[in-house]
Amino acid sequence: MLTPDTEGQPPFLPPTPAGVARAAELLRAGEVVALPTETVYGLAAHALDEKAVRQIFSIKGRPLIDPLIVHGLDVEFLSTLAHFTPQARELTAACWPGPLTLVLKKRPVVPGLITAGRDTVAVRSPAHPLARTVLQACGLPLAAPSANPFGYISPTTAEHVRTSFGTKVPWILDGGPCAVGLESTIVDVSDPTRPPRLLRPGPITAEALAQILGQPVHGPESSGRIDEAQGLDAPGLLTRHYSPRTPVALLKPAEPPPLTPDQHCAWVRMGRHNKETTPPGDTDIFWLSETGNLTQAAQGLYALLRQLDEAGYAKIFCELAPATGLGATLNDRLRRAAGQG
Ligand code: AMP
Ligand code: MG
């Protein structure tokens, strides 16, 4: 039951004590295991084992200049890897475990491979019960970028991981669909003498961070720019990222798509609000939420984009969300899906 099928599709590791024990054993042996977090599924490996971490980069086709987030149970555990500043402690007290990643000064034990040679490391304590049970069982810090080929849409189900990688990732712990559905917020609080910097908008909004810290949180400043010396500021900020293969075009809230003669298109909307809408021409309409609930829209966005990408549409029109709070994060991901980050 818990051995991989190398011919057909690999079976999932079940979300049971046996599944967790097997995942922990594999991770301790230096293997890569895909596992659920509350944001998206991650491709996890022992963060201090360079050989194991190298496999993550190779499986994802991820450039080595793109540093990885290290996951751990709590501040105490992650303090062995990073220096927590007073601002970091305020944020963790309010948001951990949860979808917030902190960039902090690293300790020498963290390999340069994880940080792309920087003196900072990104750390997070995930809230997903299964991820936490695995962290507890293996006792390791886990590097775990999203379990998708580099640049493609992040996975929010075990099936998404299997569809992308097949037998390349034989170990997938199935925890059902992710509750949040968007990648974590990343904030740099490594230097107590500088204001905090938002490197990637996420489920914990800039407004929420500002309220916790009692000061505005700005950024990202260098969208998609590659700095030769430093590498990418946060490669999740590449202008094209989280992208389907099908072209994506953005629409303002409530703006109808243009008539596209002879093209079979999809129109993704945030909410239906009980209104009947007739799309122009040969366009199919999809609602992320009946009521325009953005938490629900975030949960379902990547699964819908993957489904539409497989369905053979000529173009996917996406309605932007109202631009505050979680809407700003959704719009960030939609812009990157459209290559307009
Ligand atoms: P992923 O896990 O694929 O969602 O990507 C992790 C994100 O964290 C990437 O965009 C990384 O660039 C970012 N990140 C990881 N470590 C650092 C760091 N030391 N400084 C800035 N960004 C980082
Ligand atoms: Mg990713």
PDB file of N, CA and C and ligand atoms in Angstrom, residues 40 60 62 65-69 71 101 103-104 114-115 118-123 144-146 148 154 183-184 186 188 199-200 232-237 241-242, ligand 1:
ATOM      1  N   VAL A  40      -0.582  26.212  -0.498  1.00  0.00           N
ATOM      2  CA  VAL A  40      -0.590  25.336  -1.672  1.00  0.00           C
ATOM      3  C   VAL A  40       0.210  24.082  -1.294  1.00  0.00           C
ATOM      4  N   LYS A  60      11.647  20.590 -10.084  1.00  0.00           N
ATOM      5  CA  LYS A  60      10.828  21.753 -10.464  1.00  0.00           C
ATOM      6  C   LYS A  60      11.344  22.491 -11.698  1.00  0.00           C
ATOM      7  N   ARG A  62      13.693  24.601 -11.311  1.00  0.00           N
ATOM      8  CA  ARG A  62      13.776  25.920 -10.679  1.00  0.00           C
ATOM      9  C   ARG A  62      15.204  26.427 -10.737  1.00  0.00           C
ATOM     10  N   ILE A  65      19.105  30.497  -8.541  1.00  0.00           N
ATOM     11  CA  ILE A  65      19.094  31.858  -7.969  1.00  0.00           C
ATOM     12  C   ILE A  65      17.803  32.134  -7.199  1.00  0.00           C
ATOM     13  N   ASP A  66      16.860  31.172  -7.196  1.00  0.00           N
ATOM     14  CA  ASP A  66      15.561  31.372  -6.557  1.00  0.00           C
ATOM     15  C   ASP A  66      15.558  30.678  -5.190  1.00  0.00           C
ATOM     16  N   PRO A  67      15.728  31.438  -4.103  1.00  0.00           N
ATOM     17  CA  PRO A  67      15.867  30.796  -2.787  1.00  0.00           C
ATOM     18  C   PRO A  67      14.571  30.144  -2.310  1.00  0.00           C
ATOM     19  N   LEU A  68      14.708  29.208  -1.359  1.00  0.00           N
ATOM     20  CA  LEU A  68      13.562  28.421  -0.900  1.00  0.00           C
ATOM     21  C   LEU A  68      13.100  28.861   0.484  1.00  0.00           C
ATOM     22  N   ILE A  69      11.828  28.638   0.770  1.00  0.00           N
ATOM     23  CA  ILE A  69      11.286  28.895   2.108  1.00  0.00           C
ATOM     24  C   ILE A  69      11.510  27.647   2.973  1.00  0.00           C
ATOM     25  N   HIS A  71      10.402  25.560   6.278  1.00  0.00           N
ATOM     26  CA  HIS A  71       9.242  25.395   7.153  1.00  0.00           C
ATOM     27  C   HIS A  71       9.645  24.707   8.452  1.00  0.00           C
ATOM     28  N   THR A 101       5.392  34.320   5.553  1.00  0.00           N
ATOM     29  CA  THR A 101       6.809  33.967   5.500  1.00  0.00           C
ATOM     30  C   THR A 101       7.635  35.190   5.873  1.00  0.00           C
ATOM     31  N   VAL A 103      11.456  36.947   6.029  1.00  0.00           N
ATOM     32  CA  VAL A 103      12.850  36.915   5.598  1.00  0.00           C
ATOM     33  C   VAL A 103      13.688  37.521   6.720  1.00  0.00           C
ATOM     34  N   LEU A 104      14.643  36.717   7.218  1.00  0.00           N
ATOM     35  CA  LEU A 104      15.454  37.074   8.397  1.00  0.00           C
ATOM     36  C   LEU A 104      16.922  36.775   8.122  1.00  0.00           C
ATOM     37  N   ILE A 114      20.003  26.944  -0.127  1.00  0.00           N
ATOM     38  CA  ILE A 114      18.647  27.327   0.279  1.00  0.00           C
ATOM     39  C   ILE A 114      18.410  28.815   0.046  1.00  0.00           C
ATOM     40  N   THR A 115      19.428  29.627   0.290  1.00  0.00           N
ATOM     41  CA  THR A 115      19.239  31.080   0.305  1.00  0.00           C
ATOM     42  C   THR A 115      19.757  31.741  -0.969  1.00  0.00           C
ATOM     43  N   ARG A 118      22.479  34.233  -0.240  1.00  0.00           N
ATOM     44  CA  ARG A 118      22.238  35.451   0.544  1.00  0.00           C
ATOM     45  C   ARG A 118      22.566  35.241   2.015  1.00  0.00           C
ATOM     46  N   ASP A 119      22.568  36.367   2.737  1.00  0.00           N
ATOM     47  CA  ASP A 119      22.761  36.254   4.188  1.00  0.00           C
ATOM     48  C   ASP A 119      21.413  36.217   4.908  1.00  0.00           C
ATOM     49  N   THR A 120      20.329  36.095   4.144  1.00  0.00           N
ATOM     50  CA  THR A 120      18.990  35.994   4.741  1.00  0.00           C
ATOM     51  C   THR A 120      18.351  34.653   4.364  1.00  0.00           C
ATOM     52  N   VAL A 121      17.405  34.215   5.207  1.00  0.00           N
ATOM     53  CA  VAL A 121      16.657  32.990   4.918  1.00  0.00           C
ATOM     54  C   VAL A 121      15.174  33.272   5.146  1.00  0.00           C
ATOM     55  N   ALA A 122      14.336  32.671   4.299  1.00  0.00           N
ATOM     56  CA  ALA A 122      12.881  32.822   4.438  1.00  0.00           C
ATOM     57  C   ALA A 122      12.346  31.661   5.265  1.00  0.00           C
ATOM     58  N   VAL A 123      11.553  31.961   6.313  1.00  0.00           N
ATOM     59  CA  VAL A 123      11.035  30.910   7.196  1.00  0.00           C
ATOM     60  C   VAL A 123       9.531  31.059   7.405  1.00  0.00           C
ATOM     61  N   ALA A 144      10.356  23.776   1.233  1.00  0.00           N
ATOM     62  CA  ALA A 144       9.172  23.300   0.507  1.00  0.00           C
ATOM     63  C   ALA A 144       8.597  24.389  -0.391  1.00  0.00           C
ATOM     64  N   PRO A 145       9.158  24.546  -1.604  1.00  0.00           N
ATOM     65  CA  PRO A 145       8.517  25.448  -2.565  1.00  0.00           C
ATOM     66  C   PRO A 145       7.264  24.789  -3.120  1.00  0.00           C
ATOM     67  N   SER A 146       6.456  25.547  -3.808  1.00  0.00           N
ATOM     68  CA  SER A 146       5.231  24.985  -4.371  1.00  0.00           C
ATOM     69  C   SER A 146       5.558  23.815  -5.296  1.00  0.00           C
ATOM     70  N   ASN A 148       5.044  22.508  -8.186  1.00  0.00           N
ATOM     71  CA  ASN A 148       4.663  22.665  -9.592  1.00  0.00           C
ATOM     72  C   ASN A 148       5.930  22.919 -10.399  1.00  0.00           C
ATOM     73  N   SER A 154       0.469  27.088  -9.187  1.00  0.00           N
ATOM     74  CA  SER A 154       0.718  26.298  -7.974  1.00  0.00           C
ATOM     75  C   SER A 154      -0.392  25.264  -7.765  1.00  0.00           C
ATOM     76  N   GLU A 183      -0.232  31.464  -2.475  1.00  0.00           N
ATOM     77  CA  GLU A 183       1.058  31.378  -1.799  1.00  0.00           C
ATOM     78  C   GLU A 183       1.138  32.383  -0.650  1.00  0.00           C
ATOM     79  N   SER A 184       1.997  32.060   0.330  1.00  0.00           N
ATOM     80  CA  SER A 184       2.133  32.882   1.536  1.00  0.00           C
ATOM     81  C   SER A 184       2.574  34.316   1.229  1.00  0.00           C
ATOM     82  N   ILE A 186       5.096  37.242   1.843  1.00  0.00           N
ATOM     83  CA  ILE A 186       6.513  37.280   2.258  1.00  0.00           C
ATOM     84  C   ILE A 186       6.867  38.697   2.677  1.00  0.00           C
ATOM     85  N   ASP A 188      10.034  41.056   4.533  1.00  0.00           N
ATOM     86  CA  ASP A 188      11.424  41.117   4.979  1.00  0.00           C
ATOM     87  C   ASP A 188      11.505  41.983   6.228  1.00  0.00           C
ATOM     88  N   LEU A 199       7.615  41.583   0.239  1.00  0.00           N
ATOM     89  CA  LEU A 199       8.250  41.056  -0.974  1.00  0.00           C
ATOM     90  C   LEU A 199       7.255  40.349  -1.883  1.00  0.00           C
ATOM     91  N   ARG A 200       6.221  39.772  -1.265  1.00  0.00           N
ATOM     92  CA  ARG A 200       5.168  39.133  -2.072  1.00  0.00           C
ATOM     93  C   ARG A 200       3.855  39.322  -1.340  1.00  0.00           C
ATOM     94  N   LEU A 232      17.241  37.397  -7.796  1.00  0.00           N
ATOM     95  CA  LEU A 232      15.904  37.983  -7.722  1.00  0.00           C
ATOM     96  C   LEU A 232      15.578  38.418  -6.304  1.00  0.00           C
ATOM     97  N   ASP A 233      14.882  39.508  -6.169  1.00  0.00           N
ATOM     98  CA  ASP A 233      14.463  39.961  -4.853  1.00  0.00           C
ATOM     99  C   ASP A 233      13.539  38.910  -4.230  1.00  0.00           C
ATOM    100  N   ALA A 234      12.519  38.557  -4.929  1.00  0.00           N
ATOM    101  CA  ALA A 234      11.661  37.420  -4.578  1.00  0.00           C
ATOM    102  C   ALA A 234      11.110  36.919  -5.900  1.00  0.00           C
ATOM    103  N   PRO A 235      11.604  35.788  -6.369  1.00  0.00           N
ATOM    104  CA  PRO A 235      11.251  35.348  -7.714  1.00  0.00           C
ATOM    105  C   PRO A 235       9.770  35.094  -7.908  1.00  0.00           C
ATOM    106  N   GLY A 236       9.019  34.932  -6.818  1.00  0.00           N
ATOM    107  CA  GLY A 236       7.567  34.888  -6.967  1.00  0.00           C
ATOM    108  C   GLY A 236       7.062  36.180  -7.580  1.00  0.00           C
ATOM    109  N   LEU A 237       7.954  37.174  -7.710  1.00  0.00           N
ATOM    110  CA  LEU A 237       7.560  38.464  -8.281  1.00  0.00           C
ATOM    111  C   LEU A 237       7.890  38.568  -9.759  1.00  0.00           C
ATOM    112  N   HIS A 241       4.531  34.379 -13.949  1.00  0.00           N
ATOM    113  CA  HIS A 241       4.701  33.354 -12.928  1.00  0.00           C
ATOM    114  C   HIS A 241       3.296  32.866 -12.641  1.00  0.00           C
ATOM    115  N   TYR A 242       3.168  31.726 -12.016  1.00  0.00           N
ATOM    116  CA  TYR A 242       1.837  31.213 -11.671  1.00  0.00           C
ATOM    117  C   TYR A 242       0.942  31.209 -12.923  1.00  0.00           C
TER     118      TYR A 242
HETATM  119  P1  AMP B   1       7.734  29.420  -3.496  1.00  0.00           P
HETATM  120  O1  AMP B   1       8.052  28.604  -2.283  1.00  0.00           O
HETATM  121  O2  AMP B   1       7.955  28.717  -4.796  1.00  0.00           O
HETATM  122  O3  AMP B   1       6.392  30.074  -3.395  1.00  0.00           O
HETATM  123  O4  AMP B   1       8.792  30.604  -3.516  1.00  0.00           O
HETATM  124  C1  AMP B   1       9.359  31.090  -2.375  1.00  0.00           C
HETATM  125  C2  AMP B   1       9.540  32.539  -2.474  1.00  0.00           C
HETATM  126  O5  AMP B   1      10.285  33.016  -1.318  1.00  0.00           O
HETATM  127  C3  AMP B   1      10.363  32.900  -3.670  1.00  0.00           C
HETATM  128  O6  AMP B   1       9.740  33.949  -4.360  1.00  0.00           O
HETATM  129  C4  AMP B   1      11.684  33.279  -3.057  1.00  0.00           C
HETATM  130  O7  AMP B   1      12.416  34.196  -3.767  1.00  0.00           O
HETATM  131  C5  AMP B   1      11.293  33.898  -1.741  1.00  0.00           C
HETATM  132  N1  AMP B   1      12.463  33.870  -0.861  1.00  0.00           N
HETATM  133  C6  AMP B   1      13.011  32.809  -0.300  1.00  0.00           C
HETATM  134  N2  AMP B   1      14.124  33.156   0.398  1.00  0.00           N
HETATM  135  C7  AMP B   1      14.274  34.484   0.269  1.00  0.00           C
HETATM  136  C8  AMP B   1      15.237  35.440   0.745  1.00  0.00           C
HETATM  137  N3  AMP B   1      16.267  35.082   1.498  1.00  0.00           N
HETATM  138  N4  AMP B   1      15.069  36.729   0.402  1.00  0.00           N
HETATM  139  C9  AMP B   1      14.011  37.099  -0.364  1.00  0.00           C
HETATM  140  N5  AMP B   1      13.082  36.245  -0.847  1.00  0.00           N
HETATM  141  C10 AMP B   1      13.204  34.951  -0.539  1.00  0.00           C
END
